[in-house]
Amino acid sequence: MKFPKLNSIKTVEAFRSRIESLGIELPIDDQLESGQDSPLGRSLSYSDLEIGNRFCILPMEGWDGERDGTPTDLTRRRWRNFGISGAKLIWGGEAVAVRPDGRANPNQLMMNESTVGAIESLRLDLLKAHQERFNKTDDLLIGLQLTHSGRFARPNSKEVEPRTAYRHPVLDPRMDIKDDSKLFTDEELDELVDNFISAAVLAQKAGYAFVDIKHCHGYFGHELLSGYDRPGRYGGSFEGRTNFLRKIAAGIRAEAPGLEIGVRVSIFDFIPFKPGSERSGVPAADGAYAYAFGGDGSGQGIDLSETHQFMNLLKDLGIRLVCTTAGSPYYNPHIQRPAIFPPSDGYQPPEDPLVGVARQMNATAAIKEQHPDLIVIGSGYSYLQDWLGHVGQHAVRQGNVDSVGIGRMVLSYPDLPADIVEGNPSQRKKICRTFSDCTTAPRNGIVSGCYPLDPYYKSMPEAEQVKQLKRSLQP
Ligand SMILES: Cc1cc2nc3c(=O)[nH]c(=O)nc-3n(C[C@H](O)[C@H](O)[C@H](O)COP(=O)(O)O)c2cc1C
Ligand code: SF4
């Protein structure tokens, strides 16, 4: 299935007529506004802080840390770019493992006594870059994302070393799991809870204002949410499946008073997909699918009942910062990061990527509508390309979301938020066209970055490797 490329759309009217032809809800503003009183330039109150505007940098990992879990120059450059972006909310920086077996790759950052100083210095680098560019940092909120990669852990090499919440009928065979040996026991999870709390204490020491207890993208926290048939203290009922979060939150409150907590959560999920005929994505199994948190049981539909219950729980725990996302980059990337070009381990989009953007934005709006007291940050906007600002502005103006999260776009066009708020002309050459090289590279053991558009990555020897890799994958 081929879908028209978005860069052929030159006017708001043409965008609207495309949306209409797709039969989806994705409203857009006619004019992009700038300045501190504009919808995207306006501040956002959180606790006793006025967050300076409505842009948020989403966590973006680069597979480029040292083996000991500290950052490299490439990591630092990315964090400095987060600083010059102009966004006043930094959601997590990137996924940081709470212990060695939880790393998603051998080069993922890791929090422990010996890395805490280096992880603090990333925050300071970001602050310095922001100060130099904007001359103001007291309206900037910076958190750190804490994770265990669970089923998708690759702590030592490209080989997956999964640790799981439950036996999964579709995903277990993909990672050659044939018995219960990869399951975390309840006692092991008690220990993992402690690891999250210790990492949070260190994050506070490193000056981060909040930690994100990651519950998205198929990683461990997210997988637990669909552990409907997991027995014991961490599965089964809603209370059981959220026990992990509740224990971590209670531990952080006790041991790191004053540290704020946020949660990035996949608010809905679908069945895993696989390449079908002509590599177009198709569901990996037929019939009902019971393991989608926020799913309706069909494998491809949404039911936010439990997601709303989860939001109520966050409020009960005194957590107001929520970053919404969906699905997983490993098993259904089209609902998570809509793209016209798939990464090397992906499949051709089974739907116009605009449908994926609208699905995430509309589910996020439903969350914000029922939970107006939460600070809700949305994701999945990069596919909107030239129209990201116009669509994001409409969503914020309507109160459908509090802050527009920027993921891939920050790799290709770091200062897009600053350009919008300052009313500068758009730098079209830097707009992310969802080529997916930033995912293809790490899937093949190469550091992540925007090889097609960022001159720094373009000139690296790895750029040629990525090109050759893509050529070799062409049918
Ligand atoms: C290269 C790359 C690295 C990412 N790293 C993380 C991460 O560390 N933590 C996380 O929660 N999401 C991560 N994501 C997902 C993004 O935060 C975001 O949800 C996704 O890219 C969709 O937003 P976008 O359309 O603006 O790109 C990553 C995505 C990409 C492409
Ligand atoms: S490689 Fe660059 S253009 Fe491609 S998806 Fe990533 S950020 Fe966007």
XYZ file of C-alpha atoms and ligand atoms in Angstrom:
514
model
C 0.000 0.000 0.000
C 1.420 3.400 -0.966
C 0.405 6.614 0.752
C 0.924 10.121 -0.594
C 3.904 11.873 0.950
C 3.078 14.737 3.257
C 5.705 17.110 1.869
C 3.571 17.443 -1.255
C 0.945 19.276 0.824
C 1.619 22.990 0.576
C -1.399 24.682 2.179
C -3.632 24.312 5.234
C -6.583 23.774 2.867
C -4.781 20.899 1.158
C -3.956 19.399 4.566
C -7.617 19.631 5.577
C -8.814 17.987 2.411
C -6.359 15.098 2.923
C -7.650 14.657 6.466
C -11.221 14.726 5.200
C -10.475 12.111 2.549
C -9.058 9.848 5.264
C -12.220 10.298 7.354
C -10.270 11.144 10.521
C -10.329 13.920 13.134
C -7.139 15.977 12.976
C -7.982 19.666 13.240
C -5.443 22.301 12.243
C -5.121 26.042 12.815
C -4.925 28.404 9.821
C -2.168 30.590 11.209
C 0.790 29.771 13.397
C 1.090 32.285 16.235
C 4.248 33.339 18.018
C 5.207 35.140 21.211
C 4.652 34.521 24.890
C 0.886 34.900 24.652
C 0.484 32.471 21.771
C -1.002 29.031 22.523
C 2.417 27.341 22.231
C 4.400 30.197 23.771
C 2.240 30.521 26.868
C 3.522 29.197 30.190
C 2.133 26.151 31.953
C 1.669 26.074 35.726
C 2.946 23.031 37.524
C 3.285 23.041 41.290
C 4.990 26.355 42.093
C 6.747 26.531 38.705
C 5.676 28.302 35.537
C 7.014 26.067 32.757
C 8.014 28.579 30.070
C 6.061 27.260 27.057
C 4.080 24.333 25.627
C 6.860 22.372 23.983
C 8.395 19.297 25.557
C 11.404 17.290 24.408
C 10.522 13.599 24.552
C 13.131 11.083 25.722
C 15.436 10.270 22.790
C 18.110 7.661 23.274
C 21.167 7.457 21.058
C 22.631 3.990 21.780
C 25.826 5.950 22.286
C 26.811 5.766 25.960
C 29.939 4.122 27.330
C 29.800 0.508 28.432
C 29.906 1.692 32.065
C 26.651 3.645 31.590
C 28.154 7.136 31.332
C 27.544 9.484 28.377
C 29.876 10.067 25.419
C 30.395 13.263 23.427
C 27.556 12.197 21.128
C 25.203 11.897 24.098
C 26.299 15.312 25.327
C 25.739 16.880 21.921
C 22.180 15.536 21.855
C 21.442 16.892 25.333
C 22.896 20.279 24.386
C 20.563 20.238 21.387
C 17.685 19.567 23.783
C 18.880 22.707 25.597
C 18.898 24.913 22.492
C 15.538 23.571 21.315
C 13.648 26.222 23.224
C 11.305 23.632 24.761
C 10.800 24.372 28.450
C 9.980 20.834 29.527
C 12.525 18.032 29.136
C 10.746 14.749 29.662
C 13.390 12.353 30.784
C 16.258 13.135 28.379
C 16.532 9.486 27.458
C 15.894 6.075 28.965
C 18.345 5.377 31.787
C 18.535 1.818 33.088
C 18.207 1.309 36.831
C 20.557 -1.691 36.726
C 22.744 -3.565 34.255
C 20.357 -6.327 33.146
C 17.718 -3.692 32.336
C 19.668 -1.992 29.575
C 18.040 -1.987 26.140
C 21.509 -2.036 24.569
C 25.048 -2.251 25.921
C 25.439 1.495 25.366
C 22.384 2.658 27.268
C 22.957 5.091 30.112
C 22.734 3.552 33.552
C 22.219 5.145 36.967
C 24.401 4.069 39.886
C 26.832 5.576 42.399
C 29.638 5.687 39.848
C 27.620 7.238 36.984
C 25.565 9.783 38.923
C 28.115 12.576 38.454
C 28.230 12.055 34.685
C 24.449 11.945 34.479
C 24.288 15.165 36.467
C 26.728 16.748 34.013
C 24.325 16.010 31.131
C 21.700 18.105 32.886
C 24.251 20.862 33.444
C 25.319 20.785 29.784
C 21.683 21.137 28.753
C 21.124 24.006 31.203
C 24.235 25.831 30.003
C 23.210 25.531 26.344
C 19.729 26.756 27.217
C 21.078 29.665 29.261
C 23.437 30.719 26.449
C 20.682 30.653 23.848
C 17.712 31.985 25.873
C 19.302 33.697 28.868
C 16.727 32.188 31.241
C 16.453 28.797 32.944
C 14.128 29.307 35.901
C 11.168 28.276 33.733
C 12.711 24.983 32.598
C 11.623 21.627 34.072
C 14.006 18.704 33.594
C 13.293 15.091 34.512
C 15.091 11.788 34.040
C 13.486 8.656 32.597
C 14.143 5.487 34.590
C 13.635 2.093 33.032
C 14.105 -1.641 32.967
C 13.859 -2.927 29.409
C 12.314 -6.252 30.422
C 11.516 -8.369 27.383
C 13.622 -6.126 25.156
C 16.769 -6.022 27.298
C 20.044 -6.393 25.394
C 22.545 -5.580 28.134
C 25.625 -7.260 26.700
C 25.373 -7.461 22.917
C 22.866 -7.403 20.072
C 21.423 -10.606 21.551
C 18.215 -10.131 23.481
C 18.332 -11.297 27.126
C 14.675 -11.002 28.023
C 13.169 -10.740 31.487
C 9.409 -10.872 31.294
C 6.217 -10.320 33.279
C 4.258 -13.201 31.759
C 4.283 -15.803 28.991
C 3.279 -14.001 25.816
C 1.772 -16.052 22.972
C 3.087 -13.850 20.145
C 6.220 -12.203 21.558
C 7.752 -15.222 23.367
C 8.416 -17.108 20.110
C 10.038 -13.985 18.623
C 12.686 -14.075 21.337
C 12.936 -17.835 21.493
C 11.363 -18.091 24.947
C 10.197 -21.651 25.441
C 9.682 -21.940 29.188
C 9.165 -19.905 32.372
C 12.851 -19.271 32.991
C 12.726 -15.635 31.816
C 9.848 -14.671 34.111
C 10.597 -12.328 36.985
C 9.502 -13.849 40.299
C 7.684 -11.648 42.813
C 10.784 -11.631 45.023
C 12.902 -10.445 42.086
C 10.384 -7.682 41.469
C 10.635 -6.548 45.099
C 14.331 -6.095 44.382
C 13.653 -4.265 41.108
C 11.327 -1.877 42.978
C 14.264 -1.086 45.282
C 16.513 -0.512 42.262
C 14.072 2.060 40.870
C 13.904 3.819 44.240
C 17.711 3.922 44.590
C 18.059 5.279 41.044
C 15.454 7.957 41.836
C 17.380 8.996 44.956
C 20.486 9.384 42.789
C 18.537 11.320 40.137
C 17.520 13.775 42.836
C 21.148 14.057 43.919
C 21.988 14.832 40.287
C 19.555 17.739 40.390
C 16.700 16.347 38.297
C 13.335 17.826 39.306
C 11.409 14.660 38.530
C 11.835 11.048 37.520
C 9.672 9.258 34.978
C 8.794 5.735 36.064
C 8.596 4.431 32.521
C 5.447 2.473 31.645
C 5.531 2.474 27.871
C 6.689 0.865 24.628
C 6.639 -2.775 25.765
C 9.395 -2.292 28.320
C 8.973 -3.871 31.716
C 6.668 -1.370 33.479
C 4.367 -1.367 30.460
C 4.357 -5.137 30.091
C 3.256 -5.519 33.715
C 0.124 -3.472 32.957
C -1.103 -6.268 30.682
C -0.118 -9.093 33.037
C -3.773 -10.075 33.374
C -2.946 -13.734 33.889
C 0.232 -13.245 35.918
C -0.344 -14.799 39.345
C 0.974 -13.318 42.580
C 1.454 -9.823 43.951
C 2.357 -8.080 40.686
C -0.290 -9.339 38.292
C -3.917 -10.238 37.718
C -6.197 -7.511 39.041
C -5.671 -3.809 38.281
C -4.285 -3.455 41.832
C -1.828 -6.283 41.223
C -0.658 -4.964 37.851
C -0.049 -1.505 39.298
C 1.536 -2.695 42.551
C 4.980 -2.148 40.994
C 4.238 1.533 40.321
C 2.600 2.074 43.703
C 5.558 0.561 45.569
C 8.105 2.581 43.604
C 6.127 5.801 44.135
C 5.814 5.135 47.886
C 9.540 4.405 48.119
C 10.435 7.609 46.266
C 8.166 9.667 48.503
C 9.871 8.181 51.570
C 13.482 8.289 50.391
C 13.595 11.266 48.040
C 11.136 13.786 49.477
C 10.666 16.739 47.164
C 11.478 14.752 44.032
C 8.531 14.941 41.636
C 7.288 11.857 39.809
C 6.004 11.550 36.250
C 4.838 8.554 34.257
C 5.219 8.021 30.525
C 2.614 5.448 29.578
C 1.410 3.726 26.415
C -2.249 4.683 26.841
C -3.355 2.025 24.357
C -1.781 -0.912 22.625
C -2.466 -3.184 19.662
C -1.514 -6.726 18.815
C 2.060 -7.131 17.500
C 2.353 -6.650 13.745
C 4.634 -8.344 11.193
C 5.497 -7.788 7.536
C 2.861 -9.313 5.247
C 2.706 -9.342 1.464
C 4.962 -6.663 -0.064
C 6.205 -6.065 3.514
C 3.002 -4.249 4.424
C 2.228 -4.537 8.150
C -0.388 -7.087 9.188
C -1.423 -8.411 12.615
C 0.864 -11.240 13.704
C -2.066 -13.443 14.769
C -5.762 -13.774 14.002
C -8.663 -13.400 16.371
C -9.031 -11.867 19.799
C -6.001 -10.454 21.601
C -6.004 -10.260 25.386
C -2.708 -8.504 26.127
C -3.239 -4.907 25.039
C -3.414 -2.437 27.931
C -5.949 0.152 26.760
C -7.127 -2.222 24.021
C -10.663 -3.458 23.345
C -9.790 -7.152 23.028
C -9.827 -7.170 19.218
C -6.124 -6.414 18.891
C -6.762 -3.282 16.850
C -9.236 -1.246 18.854
C -9.038 1.106 21.814
C -10.854 0.955 25.135
C -9.491 3.551 27.533
C -11.433 2.325 30.617
C -8.364 0.919 32.360
C -6.245 3.810 31.149
C -8.632 6.205 32.882
C -8.402 4.031 35.998
C -4.612 4.311 35.715
C -4.878 8.128 35.546
C -7.055 8.103 38.667
C -4.408 6.020 40.384
C -1.706 8.522 39.385
C -3.748 11.290 40.987
C -4.211 9.190 44.145
C -0.421 8.825 44.234
C 0.019 12.581 43.910
C 1.439 12.217 40.379
C 0.298 14.929 37.972
C 2.883 14.701 35.179
C 1.831 12.283 32.430
C 3.366 11.773 29.012
C 1.125 9.811 26.673
C 2.372 7.501 23.940
C 1.144 4.227 22.457
C 2.172 0.680 21.587
C 5.793 -0.291 21.114
C 8.548 0.469 18.592
C 9.393 -3.252 18.549
C 6.057 -4.816 17.704
C 3.698 -2.139 16.353
C 5.757 0.941 15.426
C 3.052 2.341 13.133
C 0.869 3.197 16.143
C 3.820 4.438 18.207
C 5.916 6.565 15.824
C 3.985 6.974 12.566
C 6.405 7.060 9.606
C 6.236 6.805 5.833
C 9.525 4.850 5.631
C 9.859 1.838 7.959
C 13.019 1.019 9.912
C 15.000 -2.029 8.787
C 13.218 -4.401 11.166
C 9.788 -2.885 10.512
C 7.083 -3.188 7.876
C 5.522 -0.859 5.332
C 2.833 1.296 6.947
C -0.509 -0.518 6.956
C -2.335 2.828 7.091
C -1.647 6.423 6.172
C 0.681 7.559 8.978
C -1.667 10.508 9.568
C -4.176 7.972 10.886
C -1.613 6.931 13.509
C -0.958 10.546 14.502
C -4.688 11.255 14.839
C -5.246 8.060 16.859
C -2.635 9.071 19.434
C -3.757 12.700 19.573
C -7.433 11.806 19.969
C -6.767 9.250 22.714
C -4.637 11.860 24.499
C -7.454 14.413 24.196
C -9.829 11.887 25.785
C -7.408 11.524 28.717
C -7.052 15.276 29.149
C -10.810 15.762 28.947
C -11.524 13.309 31.785
C -8.509 14.334 33.874
C -8.151 18.094 33.473
C -6.036 18.340 36.634
C -3.231 16.249 35.088
C -0.444 17.882 33.076
C -0.659 15.902 29.841
C 2.147 15.834 27.284
C 1.382 14.256 23.904
C 3.647 12.336 21.496
C 3.794 11.183 17.900
C 3.657 14.585 16.188
C 6.840 14.400 14.087
C 5.072 12.838 11.098
C 3.106 16.082 10.776
C 6.316 17.618 9.424
C 5.629 21.200 8.168
C 2.242 21.106 9.914
C 3.445 20.090 13.376
C 3.123 23.639 14.719
C -0.313 24.300 13.219
C -1.795 21.022 14.479
C -0.038 21.207 17.870
C -1.199 24.784 18.344
C -4.801 23.781 17.715
C -4.560 20.932 20.236
C -3.084 23.146 22.961
C -5.475 26.007 22.236
C -8.435 23.652 22.528
C -7.088 22.219 25.779
C -6.725 18.727 24.223
C -3.168 18.521 25.539
C -0.979 20.739 27.727
C 2.326 20.380 25.942
C 3.432 19.157 22.517
C 6.104 16.463 22.803
C 8.826 16.450 20.149
C 10.666 13.212 19.419
C 12.356 12.536 16.055
C 11.999 16.160 14.998
C 14.464 17.225 17.712
C 17.151 15.075 16.051
C 16.780 16.707 12.646
C 15.575 20.194 13.642
C 16.485 20.822 17.279
C 15.429 24.459 17.407
C 11.987 24.043 15.855
C 10.237 25.003 19.140
C 12.354 28.192 19.388
C 11.587 29.079 15.760
C 7.854 28.709 16.351
C 7.755 30.634 19.633
C 10.009 33.381 18.260
C 8.091 33.576 14.986
C 11.124 32.753 12.818
C 10.581 31.283 9.352
C 10.539 27.482 9.289
C 13.846 25.896 8.235
C 12.286 23.384 5.849
C 15.531 21.568 5.054
C 15.701 20.433 8.677
C 12.209 18.992 8.887
C 12.130 15.297 9.785
C 10.658 13.324 6.891
C 10.424 10.090 8.934
C 13.129 8.238 7.011
C 13.604 6.091 10.165
C 17.421 6.004 9.889
C 17.547 6.967 13.560
C 15.875 3.602 14.295
C 17.453 1.535 11.518
C 20.971 2.445 12.703
C 20.658 1.197 16.289
C 18.712 -1.889 15.188
C 21.943 -2.774 13.418
C 24.381 -1.874 16.159
C 25.166 1.641 14.890
C 24.708 4.781 17.019
C 21.419 6.579 16.466
C 21.170 10.028 14.923
C 19.623 11.835 12.001
C 21.954 10.642 9.217
C 19.931 12.111 6.349
C 19.475 15.660 7.687
C 21.850 16.486 10.544
C 25.146 17.620 8.927
C 27.090 16.263 11.913
C 25.795 12.708 11.426
C 25.806 13.052 7.639
C 29.585 13.454 7.764
C 30.228 10.516 10.102
C 31.642 7.276 8.642
C 28.543 5.521 10.019
C 26.386 7.454 7.522
C 27.824 5.397 4.654
C 27.229 2.196 6.631
C 23.567 3.138 7.147
C 23.203 3.927 3.424
C 24.676 0.577 2.427
C 22.517 -1.212 4.933
C 19.386 0.385 3.495
C 20.467 -0.487 -0.048
C 21.024 -4.109 0.944
C 17.539 -4.276 2.424
C 15.795 -3.026 -0.689
C 13.747 -5.713 -2.425
C 15.907 7.174 18.025
C 14.792 7.160 19.019
C 15.066 7.028 20.374
C 14.026 7.006 21.301
N 14.314 6.877 22.628
C 13.309 6.856 23.534
C 13.599 6.729 24.930
O 14.755 6.654 25.354
N 12.538 6.707 25.785
C 11.235 6.815 25.361
O 10.302 6.801 26.181
N 10.944 6.945 24.039
C 11.944 6.974 23.135
N 11.655 7.155 21.814
C 10.267 7.436 21.400
C 10.047 8.949 21.303
O 10.187 9.562 22.562
C 8.660 9.308 20.719
O 7.651 8.740 21.504
C 8.479 8.827 19.292
O 9.599 9.069 18.501
C 7.227 9.467 18.680
O 7.323 10.883 18.704
P 7.756 11.691 17.371
O 6.660 11.457 16.375
O 7.862 13.126 17.775
O 9.033 11.119 16.922
C 12.678 7.146 20.866
C 12.411 7.293 19.499
C 13.447 7.301 18.580
C 13.122 7.478 17.127
S 16.638 9.868 10.673
Fe 16.145 12.057 10.750
S 14.579 12.386 9.183
Fe 14.719 10.189 9.602
S 13.162 9.787 11.127
Fe 15.053 10.090 12.231
S 15.066 12.263 12.688
Fe 13.550 11.981 11.105
